[in-house]
CSV table of N, CA and C in Angstrom, one decimal:
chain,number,residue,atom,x,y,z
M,1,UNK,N,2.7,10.0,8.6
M,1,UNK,CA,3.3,10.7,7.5
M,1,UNK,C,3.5,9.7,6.3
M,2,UNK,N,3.3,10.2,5.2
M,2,UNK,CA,3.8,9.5,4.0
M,2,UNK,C,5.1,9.2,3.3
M,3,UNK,N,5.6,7.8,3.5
M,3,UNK,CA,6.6,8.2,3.3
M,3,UNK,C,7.3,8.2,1.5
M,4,UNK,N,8.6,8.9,1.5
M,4,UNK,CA,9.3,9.9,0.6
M,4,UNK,C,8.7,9.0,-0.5
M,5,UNK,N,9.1,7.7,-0.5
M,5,UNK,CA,8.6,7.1,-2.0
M,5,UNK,C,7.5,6.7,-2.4
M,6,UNK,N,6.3,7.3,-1.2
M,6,UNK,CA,5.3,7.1,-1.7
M,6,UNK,C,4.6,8.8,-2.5
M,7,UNK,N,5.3,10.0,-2.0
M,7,UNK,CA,5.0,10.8,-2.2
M,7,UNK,C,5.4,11.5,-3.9
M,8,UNK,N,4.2,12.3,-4.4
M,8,UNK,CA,4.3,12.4,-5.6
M,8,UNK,C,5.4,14.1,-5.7
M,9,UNK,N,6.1,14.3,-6.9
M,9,UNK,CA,6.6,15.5,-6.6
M,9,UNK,C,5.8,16.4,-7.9
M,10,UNK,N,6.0,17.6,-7.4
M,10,UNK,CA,5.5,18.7,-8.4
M,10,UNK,C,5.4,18.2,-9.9
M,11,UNK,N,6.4,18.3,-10.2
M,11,UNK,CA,6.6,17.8,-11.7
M,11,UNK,C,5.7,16.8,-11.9
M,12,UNK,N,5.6,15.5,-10.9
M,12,UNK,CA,4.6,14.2,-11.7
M,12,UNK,C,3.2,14.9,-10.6
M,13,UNK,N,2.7,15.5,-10.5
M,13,UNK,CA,1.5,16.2,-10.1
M,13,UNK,C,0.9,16.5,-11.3
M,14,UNK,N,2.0,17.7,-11.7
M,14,UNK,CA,1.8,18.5,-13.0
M,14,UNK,C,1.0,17.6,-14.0
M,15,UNK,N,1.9,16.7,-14.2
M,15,UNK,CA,2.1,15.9,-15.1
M,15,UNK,C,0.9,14.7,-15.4
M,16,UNK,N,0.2,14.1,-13.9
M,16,UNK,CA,-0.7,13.6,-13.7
M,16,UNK,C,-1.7,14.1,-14.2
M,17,UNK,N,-2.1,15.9,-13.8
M,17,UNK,CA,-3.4,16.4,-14.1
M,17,UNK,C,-3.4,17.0,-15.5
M,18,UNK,N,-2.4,16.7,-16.0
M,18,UNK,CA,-1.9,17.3,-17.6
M,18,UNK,C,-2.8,15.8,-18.5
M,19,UNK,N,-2.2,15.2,-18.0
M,19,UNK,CA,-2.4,13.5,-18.8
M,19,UNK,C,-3.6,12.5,-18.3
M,20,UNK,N,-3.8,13.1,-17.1
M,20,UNK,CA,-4.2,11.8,-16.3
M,20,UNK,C,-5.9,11.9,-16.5
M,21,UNK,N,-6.4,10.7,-15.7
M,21,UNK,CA,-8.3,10.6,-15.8
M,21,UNK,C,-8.5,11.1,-15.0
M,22,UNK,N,-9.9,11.1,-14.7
M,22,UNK,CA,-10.2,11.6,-13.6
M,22,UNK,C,-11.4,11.4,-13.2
M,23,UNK,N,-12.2,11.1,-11.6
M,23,UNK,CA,-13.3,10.5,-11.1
M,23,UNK,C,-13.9,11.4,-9.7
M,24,UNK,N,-15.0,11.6,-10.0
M,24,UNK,CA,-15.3,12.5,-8.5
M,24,UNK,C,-15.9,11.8,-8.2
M,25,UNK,N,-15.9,12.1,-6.8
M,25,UNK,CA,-16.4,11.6,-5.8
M,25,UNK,C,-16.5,12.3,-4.2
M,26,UNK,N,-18.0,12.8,-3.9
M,26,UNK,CA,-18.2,13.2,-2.4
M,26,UNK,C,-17.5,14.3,-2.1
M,27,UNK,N,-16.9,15.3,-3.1
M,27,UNK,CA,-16.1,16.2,-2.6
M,27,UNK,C,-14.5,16.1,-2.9
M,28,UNK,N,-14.5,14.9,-3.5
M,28,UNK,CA,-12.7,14.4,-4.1
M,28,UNK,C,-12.7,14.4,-5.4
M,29,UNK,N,-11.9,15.1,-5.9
M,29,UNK,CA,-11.4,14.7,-7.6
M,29,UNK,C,-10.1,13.7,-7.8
M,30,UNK,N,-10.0,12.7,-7.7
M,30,UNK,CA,-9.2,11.9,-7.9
M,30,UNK,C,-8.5,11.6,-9.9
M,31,UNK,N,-7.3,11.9,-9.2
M,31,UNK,CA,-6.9,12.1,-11.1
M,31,UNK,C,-6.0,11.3,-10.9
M,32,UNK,N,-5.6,10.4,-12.2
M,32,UNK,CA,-4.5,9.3,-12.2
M,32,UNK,C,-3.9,9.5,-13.9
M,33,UNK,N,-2.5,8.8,-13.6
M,33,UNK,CA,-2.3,8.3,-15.1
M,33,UNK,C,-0.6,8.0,-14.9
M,34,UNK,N,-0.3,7.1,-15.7
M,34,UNK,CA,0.3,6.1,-15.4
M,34,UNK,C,2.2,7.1,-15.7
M,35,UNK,N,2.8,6.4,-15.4
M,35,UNK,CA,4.4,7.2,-14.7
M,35,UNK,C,5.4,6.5,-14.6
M,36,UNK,N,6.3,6.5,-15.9
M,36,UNK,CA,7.3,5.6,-16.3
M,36,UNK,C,8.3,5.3,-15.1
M,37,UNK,N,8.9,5.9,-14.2
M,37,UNK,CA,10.4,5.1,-14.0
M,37,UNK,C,9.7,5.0,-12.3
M,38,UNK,N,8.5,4.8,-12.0
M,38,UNK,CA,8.5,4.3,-10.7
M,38,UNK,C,7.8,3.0,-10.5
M,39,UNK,N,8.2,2.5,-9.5
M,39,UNK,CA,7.8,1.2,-9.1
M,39,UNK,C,6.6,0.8,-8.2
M,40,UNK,N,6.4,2.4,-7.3
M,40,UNK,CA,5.5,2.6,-6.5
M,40,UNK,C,4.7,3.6,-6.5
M,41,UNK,N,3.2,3.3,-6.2
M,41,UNK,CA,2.0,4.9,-6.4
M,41,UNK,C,3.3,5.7,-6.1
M,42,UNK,N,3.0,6.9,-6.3
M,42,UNK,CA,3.2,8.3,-5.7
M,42,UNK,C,1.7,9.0,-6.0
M,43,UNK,N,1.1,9.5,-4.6
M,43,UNK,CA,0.6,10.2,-4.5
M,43,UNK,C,0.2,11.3,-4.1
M,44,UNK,N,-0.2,12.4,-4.7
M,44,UNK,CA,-0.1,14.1,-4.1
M,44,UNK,C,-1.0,14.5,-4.0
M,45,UNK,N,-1.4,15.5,-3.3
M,45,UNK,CA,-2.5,16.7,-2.2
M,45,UNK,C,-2.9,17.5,-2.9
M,46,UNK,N,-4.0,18.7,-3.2
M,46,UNK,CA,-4.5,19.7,-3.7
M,46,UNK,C,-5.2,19.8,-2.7
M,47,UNK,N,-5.5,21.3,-1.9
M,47,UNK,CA,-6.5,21.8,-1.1
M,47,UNK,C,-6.5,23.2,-1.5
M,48,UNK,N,-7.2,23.4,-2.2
M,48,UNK,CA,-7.4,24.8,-2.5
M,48,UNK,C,-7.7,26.5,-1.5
M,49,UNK,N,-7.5,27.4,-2.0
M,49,UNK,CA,-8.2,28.0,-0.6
M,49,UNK,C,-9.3,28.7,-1.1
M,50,UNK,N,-9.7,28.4,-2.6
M,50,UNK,CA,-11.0,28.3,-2.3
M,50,UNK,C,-11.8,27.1,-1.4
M,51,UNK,N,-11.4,26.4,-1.2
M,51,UNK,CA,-12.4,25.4,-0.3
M,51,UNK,C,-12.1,26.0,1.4
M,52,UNK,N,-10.7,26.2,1.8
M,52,UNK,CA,-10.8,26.5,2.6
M,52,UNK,C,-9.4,27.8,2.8
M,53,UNK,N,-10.3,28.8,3.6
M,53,UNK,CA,-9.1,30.1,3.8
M,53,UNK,C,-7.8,30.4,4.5
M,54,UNK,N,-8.0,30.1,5.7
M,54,UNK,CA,-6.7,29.3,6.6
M,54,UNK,C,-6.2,28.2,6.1
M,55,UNK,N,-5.1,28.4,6.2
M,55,UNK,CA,-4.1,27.0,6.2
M,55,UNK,C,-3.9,26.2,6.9
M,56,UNK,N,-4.0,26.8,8.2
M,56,UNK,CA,-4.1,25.7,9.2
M,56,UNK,C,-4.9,24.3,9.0
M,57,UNK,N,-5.9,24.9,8.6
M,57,UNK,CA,-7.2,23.5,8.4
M,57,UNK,C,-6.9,23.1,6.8
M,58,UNK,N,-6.4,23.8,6.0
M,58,UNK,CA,-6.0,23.2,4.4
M,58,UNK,C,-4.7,22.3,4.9
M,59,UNK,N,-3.9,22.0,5.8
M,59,UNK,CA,-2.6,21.6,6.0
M,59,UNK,C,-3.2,20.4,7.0
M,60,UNK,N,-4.3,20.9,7.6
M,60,UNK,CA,-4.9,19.6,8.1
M,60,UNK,C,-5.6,18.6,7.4
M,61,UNK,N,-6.4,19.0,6.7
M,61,UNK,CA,-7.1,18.1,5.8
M,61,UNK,C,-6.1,17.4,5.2
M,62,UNK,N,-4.9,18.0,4.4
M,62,UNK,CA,-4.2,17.3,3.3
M,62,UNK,C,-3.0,16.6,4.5
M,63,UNK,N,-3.3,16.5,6.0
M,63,UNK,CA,-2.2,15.3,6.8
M,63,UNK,C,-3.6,14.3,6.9
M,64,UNK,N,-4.4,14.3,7.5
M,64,UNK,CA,-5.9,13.3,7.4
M,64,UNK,C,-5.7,12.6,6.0
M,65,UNK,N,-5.6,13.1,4.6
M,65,UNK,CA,-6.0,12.6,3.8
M,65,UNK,C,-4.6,11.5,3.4
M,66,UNK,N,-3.3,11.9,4.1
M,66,UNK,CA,-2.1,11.4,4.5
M,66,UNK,C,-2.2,10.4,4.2
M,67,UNK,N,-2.8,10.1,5.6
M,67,UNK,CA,-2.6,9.2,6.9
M,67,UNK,C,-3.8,7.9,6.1
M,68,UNK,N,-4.8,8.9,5.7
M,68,UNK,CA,-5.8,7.9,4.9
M,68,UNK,C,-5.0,6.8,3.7
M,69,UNK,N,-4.2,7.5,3.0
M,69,UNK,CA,-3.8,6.9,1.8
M,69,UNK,C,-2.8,6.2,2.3
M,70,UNK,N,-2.0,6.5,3.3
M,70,UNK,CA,-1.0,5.8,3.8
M,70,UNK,C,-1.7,4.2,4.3
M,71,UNK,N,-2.5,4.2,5.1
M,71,UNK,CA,-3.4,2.9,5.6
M,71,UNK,C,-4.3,2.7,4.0
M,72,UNK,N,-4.6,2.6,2.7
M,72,UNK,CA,-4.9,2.3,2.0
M,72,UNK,C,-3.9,2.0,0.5
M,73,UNK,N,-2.6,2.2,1.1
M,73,UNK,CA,-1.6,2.4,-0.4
M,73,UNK,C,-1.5,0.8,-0.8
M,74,UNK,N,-2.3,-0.4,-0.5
M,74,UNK,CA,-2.0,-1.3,-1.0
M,74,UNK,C,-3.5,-1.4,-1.9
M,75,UNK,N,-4.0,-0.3,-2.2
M,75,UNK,CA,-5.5,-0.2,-3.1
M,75,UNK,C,-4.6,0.3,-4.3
M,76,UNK,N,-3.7,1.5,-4.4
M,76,UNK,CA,-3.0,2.3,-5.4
M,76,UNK,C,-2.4,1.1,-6.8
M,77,UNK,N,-2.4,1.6,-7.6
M,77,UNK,CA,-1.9,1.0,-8.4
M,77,UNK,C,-0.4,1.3,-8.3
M,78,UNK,N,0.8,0.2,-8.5
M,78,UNK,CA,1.9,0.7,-8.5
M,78,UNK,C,2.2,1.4,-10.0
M,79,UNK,N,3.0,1.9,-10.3
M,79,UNK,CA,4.1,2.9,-11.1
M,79,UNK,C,2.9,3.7,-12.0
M,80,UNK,N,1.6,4.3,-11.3
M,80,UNK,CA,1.0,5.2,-11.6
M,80,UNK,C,1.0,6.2,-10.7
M,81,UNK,N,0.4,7.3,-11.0
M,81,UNK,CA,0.3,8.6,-10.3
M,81,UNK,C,-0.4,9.2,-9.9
M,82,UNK,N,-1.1,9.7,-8.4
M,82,UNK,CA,-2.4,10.1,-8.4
M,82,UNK,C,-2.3,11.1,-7.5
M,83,UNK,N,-3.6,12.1,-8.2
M,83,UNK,CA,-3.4,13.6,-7.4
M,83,UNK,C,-4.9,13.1,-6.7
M,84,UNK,N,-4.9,14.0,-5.7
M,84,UNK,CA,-6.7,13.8,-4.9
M,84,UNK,C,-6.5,15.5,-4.8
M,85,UNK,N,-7.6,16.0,-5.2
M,85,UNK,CA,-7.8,17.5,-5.1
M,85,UNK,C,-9.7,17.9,-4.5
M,86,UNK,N,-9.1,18.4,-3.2
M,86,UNK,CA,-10.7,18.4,-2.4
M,86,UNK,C,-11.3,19.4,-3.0
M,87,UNK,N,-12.3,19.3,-3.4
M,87,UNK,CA,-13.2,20.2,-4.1
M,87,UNK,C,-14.4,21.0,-3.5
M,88,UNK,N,-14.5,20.2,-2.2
M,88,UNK,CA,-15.5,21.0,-1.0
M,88,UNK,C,-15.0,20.5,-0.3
M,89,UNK,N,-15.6,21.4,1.0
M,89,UNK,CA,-15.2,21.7,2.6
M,89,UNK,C,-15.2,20.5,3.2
M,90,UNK,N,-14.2,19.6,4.0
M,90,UNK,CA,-14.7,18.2,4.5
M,90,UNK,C,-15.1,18.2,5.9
M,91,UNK,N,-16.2,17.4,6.0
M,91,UNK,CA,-16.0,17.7,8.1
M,91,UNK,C,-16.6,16.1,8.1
M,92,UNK,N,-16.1,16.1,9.1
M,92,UNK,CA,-15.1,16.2,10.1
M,92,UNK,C,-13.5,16.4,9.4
M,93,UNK,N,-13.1,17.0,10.0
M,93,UNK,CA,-11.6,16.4,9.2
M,93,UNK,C,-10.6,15.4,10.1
M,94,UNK,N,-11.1,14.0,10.6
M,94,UNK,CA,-10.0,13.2,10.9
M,94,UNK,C,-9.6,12.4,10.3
M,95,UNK,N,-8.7,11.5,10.8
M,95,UNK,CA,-8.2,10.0,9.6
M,95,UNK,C,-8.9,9.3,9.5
M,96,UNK,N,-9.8,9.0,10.6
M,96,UNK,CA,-10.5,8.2,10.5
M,96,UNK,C,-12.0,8.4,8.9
M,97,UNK,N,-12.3,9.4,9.4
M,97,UNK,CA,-13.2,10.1,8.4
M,97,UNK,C,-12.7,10.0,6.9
M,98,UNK,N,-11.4,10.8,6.8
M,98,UNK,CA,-10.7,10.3,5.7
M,98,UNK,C,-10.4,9.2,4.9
M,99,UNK,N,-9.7,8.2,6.1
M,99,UNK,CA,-9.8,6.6,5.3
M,99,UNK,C,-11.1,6.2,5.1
M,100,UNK,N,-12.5,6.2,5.3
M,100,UNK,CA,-13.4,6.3,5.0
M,100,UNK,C,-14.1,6.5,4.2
M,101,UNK,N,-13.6,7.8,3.4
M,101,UNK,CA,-13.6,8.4,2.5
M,101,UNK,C,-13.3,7.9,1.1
M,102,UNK,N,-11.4,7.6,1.8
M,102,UNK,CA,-10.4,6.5,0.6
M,102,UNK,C,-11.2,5.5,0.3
M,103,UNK,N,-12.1,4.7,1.3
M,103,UNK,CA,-12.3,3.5,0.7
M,103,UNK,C,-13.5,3.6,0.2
M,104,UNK,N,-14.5,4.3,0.2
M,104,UNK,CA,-15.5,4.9,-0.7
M,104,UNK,C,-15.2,5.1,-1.8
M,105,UNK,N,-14.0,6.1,-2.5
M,105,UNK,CA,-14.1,6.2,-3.3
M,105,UNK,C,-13.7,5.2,-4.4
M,106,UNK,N,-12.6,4.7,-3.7
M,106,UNK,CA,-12.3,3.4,-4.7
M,106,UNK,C,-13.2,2.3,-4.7
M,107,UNK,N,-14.6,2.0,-4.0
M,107,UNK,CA,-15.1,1.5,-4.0
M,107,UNK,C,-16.3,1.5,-5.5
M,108,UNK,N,-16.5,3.3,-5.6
M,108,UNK,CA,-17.0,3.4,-6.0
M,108,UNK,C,-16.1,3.8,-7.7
M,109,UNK,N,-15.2,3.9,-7.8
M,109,UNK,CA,-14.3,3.9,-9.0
M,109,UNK,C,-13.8,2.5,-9.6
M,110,UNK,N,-14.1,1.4,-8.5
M,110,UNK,CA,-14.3,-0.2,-9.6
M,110,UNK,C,-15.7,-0.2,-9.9
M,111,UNK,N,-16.9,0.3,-9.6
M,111,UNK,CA,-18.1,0.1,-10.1
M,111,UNK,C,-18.1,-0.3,-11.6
């Protein structure tokens, strides 16, 4: 689980995909932009149900993608903001898959 100070709230979500950049990647839209009074990423979920109809599996993907960012939050930039919003269907959906995923894409976002 992510913990409370790493996690983004509605308002700086909003706020992120109001202001922020943005970079796809493999099925990830990764949106950022920078967030005055914190000292640490906060980072928040989008799973749409257009990607997927049950929640069960939308509630799963966005704990995978968790647990991913949680084992990568020393990649995040601190006192910025970042939304990840899945844009297609992911399979497998585990952590492992997922951190896999994280480090692709920031791999591919220093290019």
């Amino acid at each position: 689980m992510l913990p409370k100070q790493y996690r983004a709230t509605s308002k700086e979500m909003r706020l992120v995909l109001r202001r922020g950049k943005f970079f796809r990647y493999n099925g990830l839209k990764l949106v950022w932009a920078k967030l005055l009074e914190t000292g640490t990423p906060h980072v928040g979920f989008i799973v749409s149900s257009k990607v997927e109809k049950t929640a069960v599996v939308r509630k799963r993907i966005k704990r995978c993608l968790r647990h991913a960012a949680l084992s990568t939050i020393d990649v995040f930039t601190p006192s910025f903001g970042y939304v990840v919003v899945v844009e297609q269907k992911l399979h497998p959906t585990t952590s492992q898959f997922a951190e896999a995923l994280f480090k692709e894409l920031f791999a591919a976002l220093k290019k």
